[in-house]
Amino acid sequence: MASVEILSSRELRQCPQWQRTFASQHKDSRYYEIVEDTIHPEFYYLYFAVRDCGGEIRAIQPSFILDQDILAGVRVYCGGLIDAIRRHWPRFMVIKTMMIGCVAGEAHLDDVNDATRAATAGALAAGIVGHARALRVRLVVLKEFPASHRDVLSCFVRSGFTRVPSMPLARLKIGYASFEEYMQKALNSATRAKLRRKFRAAELDAPIELSVSRDVGPVIDEVYPLYVQVYERSKLHFERLTKEYFCRLGQAMPDKVRFFVWRRNGKAVAFGECLVHGDTMFAEYLGLDYSVALKLHLYHYVFRDLVRWAMTNGYKWLQSSGLNYDPKLHLRYRLMPVDLYVKHTSPVVNMLLRLALPWLEPTRYDKTLKKFPNYSELWDAAGPGRSAPAK
């Protein structure tokens, strides 16, 4: 029978299996090492090794421990009430949590083959709560696993975990001969007209020049503040990346990372970090100079340039991270659901948490999400007798 043990970072990097972990994904083992070395040093990073009955390591699953504010998803809607309570009870609904997955991005199971994935999921479902209790962790969360994993992760639901949607990713088909063909075939006339007006507004101003590279180090001091501007304007905050994160990507993953910089009069006004893998370009993080971004409609200008570059280089899909759903709706993205699986180590508290989680998850309160034609996929098969919430 498979067993689960914890490896430290030092033990992990001496393990041959780790070098092959997530090799079929755009974020492979190198990415996880970069994240651990450059983001949230206050987190405790650990790795679960799944051993077969012969003692051989067959899969590795990254994890990290943090103090999680489980009201973070609803803070934008009732932040005043939460702040009032925490003036008297500072750690109200802040729980020591073990997250299974990636700090910066969606998660996957190590996918050597289907049988190994199923065995990995079963071993983790049976073993990680015991490890959590030993580490005095109260909450265990599988963080942002794609909907394609629902069947293999159903063992967690049977083990008492509750599945709820996280803020979904978005995916756009770009398998067209040109950006103009995409607009003609994918967009309605009103959206096409709006885009053309926005592009003209930018083109009537000073020329904007694009450069693409695999190493952002020489310009990191110039472009990093653009990323920070976008981060600070977001209503929901996830991980805050560092300069070291971007620089290490270029050093460790030059085969997969592409950095885009847009300049106006020699000054950087937009920045994008993308990963490429297979037939897909993954638009990971964006930076904008908001002193000119709204006037020049830089969000859509950047979008057009990314799509054009991806088409020219043979990519058929553009995948975007979560949030900022309104423009994606009009540009005809489809949602890519990602799930959270949550369990409290106390059976009594876990019963109460199962009732509360559907009201705490953030997608329920985003009105734009409900306009996407595949919104119901966020909740499909969420549990016995459960259907998608009413729009």
XYZ file of C-alpha atoms in Angstrom:
391
model
C 0.000 0.000 0.000
C 1.264 3.509 -0.833
C 2.502 5.683 2.021
C 3.121 9.404 2.410
C 6.068 11.082 4.077
C 7.353 14.649 4.272
C 10.567 15.731 2.574
C 12.460 18.907 3.359
C 13.666 21.166 0.561
C 17.203 19.828 0.971
C 16.050 16.199 0.738
C 13.809 17.062 -2.184
C 16.536 18.477 -4.393
C 18.572 15.306 -3.970
C 15.630 13.183 -5.144
C 15.778 12.065 -8.835
C 11.982 11.876 -9.009
C 11.722 15.607 -8.287
C 13.536 16.546 -11.472
C 10.804 14.768 -13.463
C 7.878 16.116 -11.445
C 5.379 18.176 -13.478
C 7.528 17.777 -16.590
C 4.365 17.811 -18.720
C 3.184 21.136 -17.257
C 4.211 24.701 -18.041
C 5.228 25.067 -14.390
C 7.655 22.244 -13.723
C 9.839 21.510 -10.703
C 12.090 24.469 -11.506
C 9.152 26.822 -11.053
C 8.387 25.484 -7.566
C 12.004 25.963 -6.537
C 11.910 29.572 -7.769
C 8.698 30.245 -5.851
C 10.089 28.796 -2.624
C 13.317 30.783 -2.930
C 11.775 34.159 -3.845
C 8.194 34.461 -2.498
C 6.852 34.519 1.060
C 9.882 33.438 3.100
C 7.554 33.372 6.121
C 5.767 30.316 4.689
C 6.930 26.862 5.687
C 7.436 24.883 2.468
C 7.288 21.098 2.556
C 6.850 18.287 0.057
C 4.904 15.060 0.301
C 6.608 12.008 -1.175
C 4.313 9.137 -2.110
C 6.114 5.793 -1.830
C 4.857 2.542 -3.311
C 4.770 -0.740 -1.403
C 8.397 -1.331 -2.376
C 9.516 1.956 -0.840
C 10.194 3.733 -4.134
C 9.106 7.371 -4.486
C 6.492 7.475 -7.254
C 5.211 11.041 -6.928
C 5.922 14.288 -5.104
C 3.346 16.881 -4.111
C 4.408 20.410 -3.041
C 2.789 22.051 -0.035
C 3.208 25.030 2.261
C 1.908 26.171 5.651
C 0.640 29.666 6.414
C -1.817 31.575 8.573
C -4.810 31.759 6.235
C -7.515 34.416 6.431
C -10.509 32.394 5.263
C -12.551 35.584 4.937
C -10.174 37.003 2.312
C -12.560 36.146 -0.506
C -15.422 38.183 0.964
C -13.405 41.074 2.436
C -14.184 43.326 -0.511
C -17.909 42.931 0.269
C -17.947 43.094 4.087
C -14.509 44.363 5.076
C -15.896 46.890 7.548
C -17.636 44.218 9.603
C -14.561 41.976 9.543
C -12.321 44.849 10.704
C -14.736 45.696 13.516
C -14.678 42.128 14.801
C -10.900 41.869 14.542
C -10.354 44.962 16.607
C -11.497 42.816 19.526
C -10.545 39.377 18.179
C -7.434 39.830 15.976
C -7.260 36.241 14.734
C -10.962 35.828 13.988
C -11.210 33.280 11.123
C -7.425 33.251 10.674
C -6.375 29.612 10.779
C -3.060 27.801 10.522
C -3.439 26.078 7.166
C -1.628 23.509 5.057
C -2.026 24.275 1.354
C -1.416 21.475 -1.126
C -0.357 23.082 -4.385
C 1.549 26.100 -5.627
C 1.888 29.506 -3.961
C 1.837 31.284 -7.333
C -0.528 29.544 -9.702
C -2.786 26.560 -10.160
C -1.855 23.108 -8.874
C -1.533 19.686 -10.469
C -0.932 16.124 -9.424
C 2.325 14.618 -10.557
C 1.086 12.915 -13.726
C 3.472 10.133 -14.663
C 0.387 8.169 -15.753
C -3.281 7.786 -14.805
C -2.632 4.899 -12.419
C 0.061 6.863 -10.585
C -2.189 9.921 -10.312
C -4.993 7.846 -8.808
C -2.603 6.178 -6.371
C -1.104 9.545 -5.433
C -4.515 11.077 -4.782
C -5.633 8.100 -2.696
C -2.468 8.101 -0.605
C -2.654 11.846 -0.002
C -6.349 11.699 0.916
C -5.589 8.992 3.462
C -2.403 10.504 4.879
C -2.159 14.286 4.801
C -4.679 15.045 7.575
C -2.596 12.946 9.958
C 0.505 14.893 8.971
C -1.414 18.145 9.433
C -2.408 17.200 12.981
C 1.211 16.281 13.765
C 2.251 19.756 12.578
C -0.569 21.376 14.613
C -2.296 22.554 11.466
C -6.050 23.035 11.746
C -7.078 23.393 8.100
C -6.004 21.423 5.019
C -6.680 22.898 1.569
C -5.977 21.554 -1.889
C -5.349 24.855 -3.650
C -6.668 25.559 -7.160
C -6.711 22.167 -8.846
C -8.197 22.210 -12.378
C -11.667 20.804 -12.975
C -10.044 18.059 -15.064
C -8.807 16.573 -11.760
C -12.287 16.210 -10.245
C -12.655 12.501 -10.901
C -9.265 11.548 -9.530
C -9.687 13.899 -6.531
C -13.153 12.575 -5.665
C -11.421 10.443 -3.021
C -10.868 13.657 -1.040
C -14.597 14.410 -1.063
C -15.259 10.880 0.192
C -12.679 11.564 2.934
C -14.604 14.577 4.235
C -13.178 17.411 2.157
C -15.562 19.998 0.715
C -15.007 21.161 -2.836
C -15.740 24.797 -3.670
C -14.653 26.919 -6.643
C -11.735 29.297 -6.520
C -11.461 32.301 -8.838
C -11.247 30.628 -12.255
C -8.621 30.987 -14.927
C -9.683 31.968 -18.449
C -8.792 30.506 -21.841
C -9.114 31.962 -25.324
C -8.900 30.214 -28.670
C -6.435 32.082 -30.898
C -6.030 29.533 -33.678
C -6.630 32.115 -36.401
C -4.509 33.391 -39.274
C -4.457 36.931 -37.863
C -5.809 39.157 -35.119
C -8.255 40.628 -37.638
C -9.636 37.170 -38.388
C -10.046 36.533 -34.653
C -12.034 39.764 -34.313
C -14.231 38.941 -37.301
C -14.984 35.365 -36.293
C -14.987 35.492 -32.483
C -16.272 38.963 -31.553
C -19.562 40.729 -32.164
C -19.690 43.961 -34.127
C -20.065 46.179 -31.051
C -16.938 44.744 -29.424
C -14.983 45.043 -32.684
C -15.954 48.703 -32.990
C -14.945 49.439 -29.381
C -11.584 47.743 -29.830
C -10.804 49.661 -33.005
C -11.604 52.978 -31.297
C -9.278 52.064 -28.445
C -6.474 51.050 -30.790
C -6.825 54.299 -32.760
C -6.613 56.335 -29.550
C -3.286 54.711 -28.744
C -1.955 54.962 -32.290
C -2.698 58.710 -32.500
C -0.372 59.251 -29.542
C 3.385 58.679 -29.457
C 4.421 55.299 -30.959
C 4.523 52.330 -28.588
C 7.318 49.828 -29.220
C 7.349 46.201 -28.072
C 10.387 44.135 -27.143
C 10.379 40.443 -26.180
C 13.128 38.709 -24.229
C 13.876 35.731 -22.015
C 15.773 37.725 -19.386
C 14.211 40.634 -17.528
C 17.177 41.248 -15.242
C 18.612 44.264 -17.098
C 15.293 46.174 -16.888
C 13.760 44.770 -13.694
C 14.052 48.064 -11.778
C 12.092 49.774 -14.542
C 9.303 47.246 -15.055
C 8.753 45.913 -11.535
C 6.943 49.107 -10.377
C 4.464 48.556 -13.238
C 3.621 45.120 -11.847
C 3.211 46.627 -8.369
C 0.737 49.211 -9.709
C -1.515 46.459 -11.084
C -1.163 44.394 -7.898
C -2.136 47.294 -5.653
C -5.217 48.155 -7.722
C -6.635 44.636 -7.416
C -9.584 44.164 -5.052
C -8.452 40.626 -4.247
C -4.790 40.162 -3.380
C -2.994 36.882 -3.846
C 0.762 36.388 -3.719
C 2.958 39.469 -4.158
C 5.857 38.606 -6.407
C 9.382 39.918 -5.960
C 12.040 41.226 -8.304
C 14.002 38.068 -7.581
C 11.096 35.927 -8.792
C 11.078 37.526 -12.244
C 14.866 37.467 -12.549
C 15.132 33.813 -11.516
C 12.532 32.812 -14.101
C 14.756 34.135 -16.851
C 17.817 32.417 -15.405
C 16.263 29.012 -14.653
C 13.505 28.672 -17.270
C 14.638 30.500 -20.443
C 13.027 27.767 -22.544
C 9.572 28.628 -21.200
C 9.477 32.257 -20.060
C 8.911 35.296 -22.268
C 9.007 38.867 -21.002
C 7.167 41.582 -22.938
C 7.964 45.290 -22.455
C 6.110 48.129 -24.164
C 7.834 51.521 -24.361
C 6.509 54.977 -25.203
C 9.059 57.715 -25.782
C 11.668 55.311 -24.442
C 9.870 54.765 -21.135
C 8.348 51.416 -20.135
C 4.557 51.754 -19.866
C 3.526 48.082 -19.839
C 5.065 44.760 -18.862
C 3.986 41.153 -19.226
C 5.351 37.829 -18.012
C 4.224 34.798 -20.019
C 5.082 31.115 -20.073
C 4.868 28.987 -23.201
C 4.225 25.256 -23.352
C 2.846 23.052 -26.086
C 0.285 24.991 -28.133
C -0.558 27.441 -25.329
C 0.815 30.766 -24.149
C 0.092 31.447 -20.498
C -0.290 35.148 -19.672
C 0.779 35.092 -16.047
C 1.346 38.642 -14.763
C 0.798 42.131 -16.083
C 2.198 45.552 -15.266
C 0.832 48.928 -16.397
C 1.747 52.577 -15.939
C -1.596 53.982 -14.807
C -0.543 57.550 -15.530
C -1.182 56.695 -19.200
C -2.789 53.233 -19.164
C -6.423 54.348 -19.144
C -5.932 57.128 -21.689
C -4.137 54.813 -24.105
C -6.274 51.727 -23.355
C -3.102 49.810 -22.662
C -4.868 46.685 -21.378
C -6.400 46.049 -24.801
C -3.283 47.240 -26.653
C -1.216 44.721 -24.688
C -3.811 42.013 -25.318
C -3.631 42.581 -29.087
C 0.160 42.436 -29.135
C 0.262 39.255 -27.054
C -2.260 37.546 -29.317
C -0.415 38.649 -32.443
C 2.910 37.401 -31.075
C 1.368 34.092 -30.025
C -0.249 33.596 -33.438
C 2.998 34.380 -35.227
C 4.804 31.811 -33.117
C 2.267 29.066 -33.674
C 0.324 29.045 -30.399
C -3.372 28.159 -30.567
C -4.545 29.128 -27.086
C -4.022 32.030 -24.704
C -4.594 31.214 -21.047
C -4.955 33.974 -18.477
C -4.857 34.027 -14.694
C -7.919 34.873 -12.613
C -9.651 38.233 -11.965
C -10.424 41.145 -14.324
C -13.223 39.127 -15.890
C -15.227 41.877 -17.590
C -12.914 42.459 -20.575
C -12.350 38.709 -20.863
C -16.090 38.159 -21.136
C -16.328 40.520 -24.113
C -13.178 39.115 -25.714
C -14.813 35.650 -25.653
C -12.619 33.876 -23.177
C -14.106 30.814 -21.518
C -13.714 30.120 -17.826
C -11.266 27.431 -16.718
C -12.600 26.292 -13.327
C -10.137 25.573 -10.528
C -11.205 24.059 -7.231
C -10.409 24.210 -3.546
C -10.798 21.076 -1.419
C -11.090 22.020 2.239
C -11.147 20.039 5.476
C -10.753 21.005 9.141
C -8.877 18.518 11.300
C -11.667 18.671 13.904
C -14.672 16.578 12.763
C -17.123 18.880 14.545
C -15.671 22.079 13.110
C -15.460 20.417 9.706
C -19.215 19.783 9.731
C -19.840 23.481 10.390
C -17.265 24.505 7.805
C -18.999 22.450 5.116
C -22.103 24.590 5.638
C -20.175 27.883 5.659
C -17.791 27.394 2.728
C -20.305 27.962 -0.098
C -20.991 31.396 1.407
C -17.309 32.246 1.919
C -15.955 31.317 -1.511
C -15.375 34.447 -3.648
C -16.953 33.422 -6.967
C -20.445 33.644 -5.474
C -20.149 37.433 -5.199
C -18.635 38.217 -8.609
C -21.519 39.296 -10.854
C -19.460 39.212 -14.056
C -18.573 35.544 -13.659
C -22.248 34.613 -13.828
C -22.463 36.078 -17.337
C -20.009 33.573 -18.804
C -21.772 30.819 -20.748
C -19.927 28.077 -18.851
C -20.296 29.576 -15.360
C -22.180 26.486 -14.171
C -18.985 24.446 -14.645
C -17.568 26.107 -11.533
C -20.059 24.155 -9.418
C -20.872 21.114 -11.551
C -20.784 17.913 -9.512
C -19.776 19.869 -6.407
C -21.378 17.264 -4.193
C -24.365 14.965 -3.833
C -27.504 16.862 -4.724
C -25.719 20.160 -5.196
C -26.397 22.263 -8.264
C -24.955 25.545 -9.473
C -26.105 28.585 -7.478
C -28.843 30.669 -9.055
C -27.613 33.490 -11.242
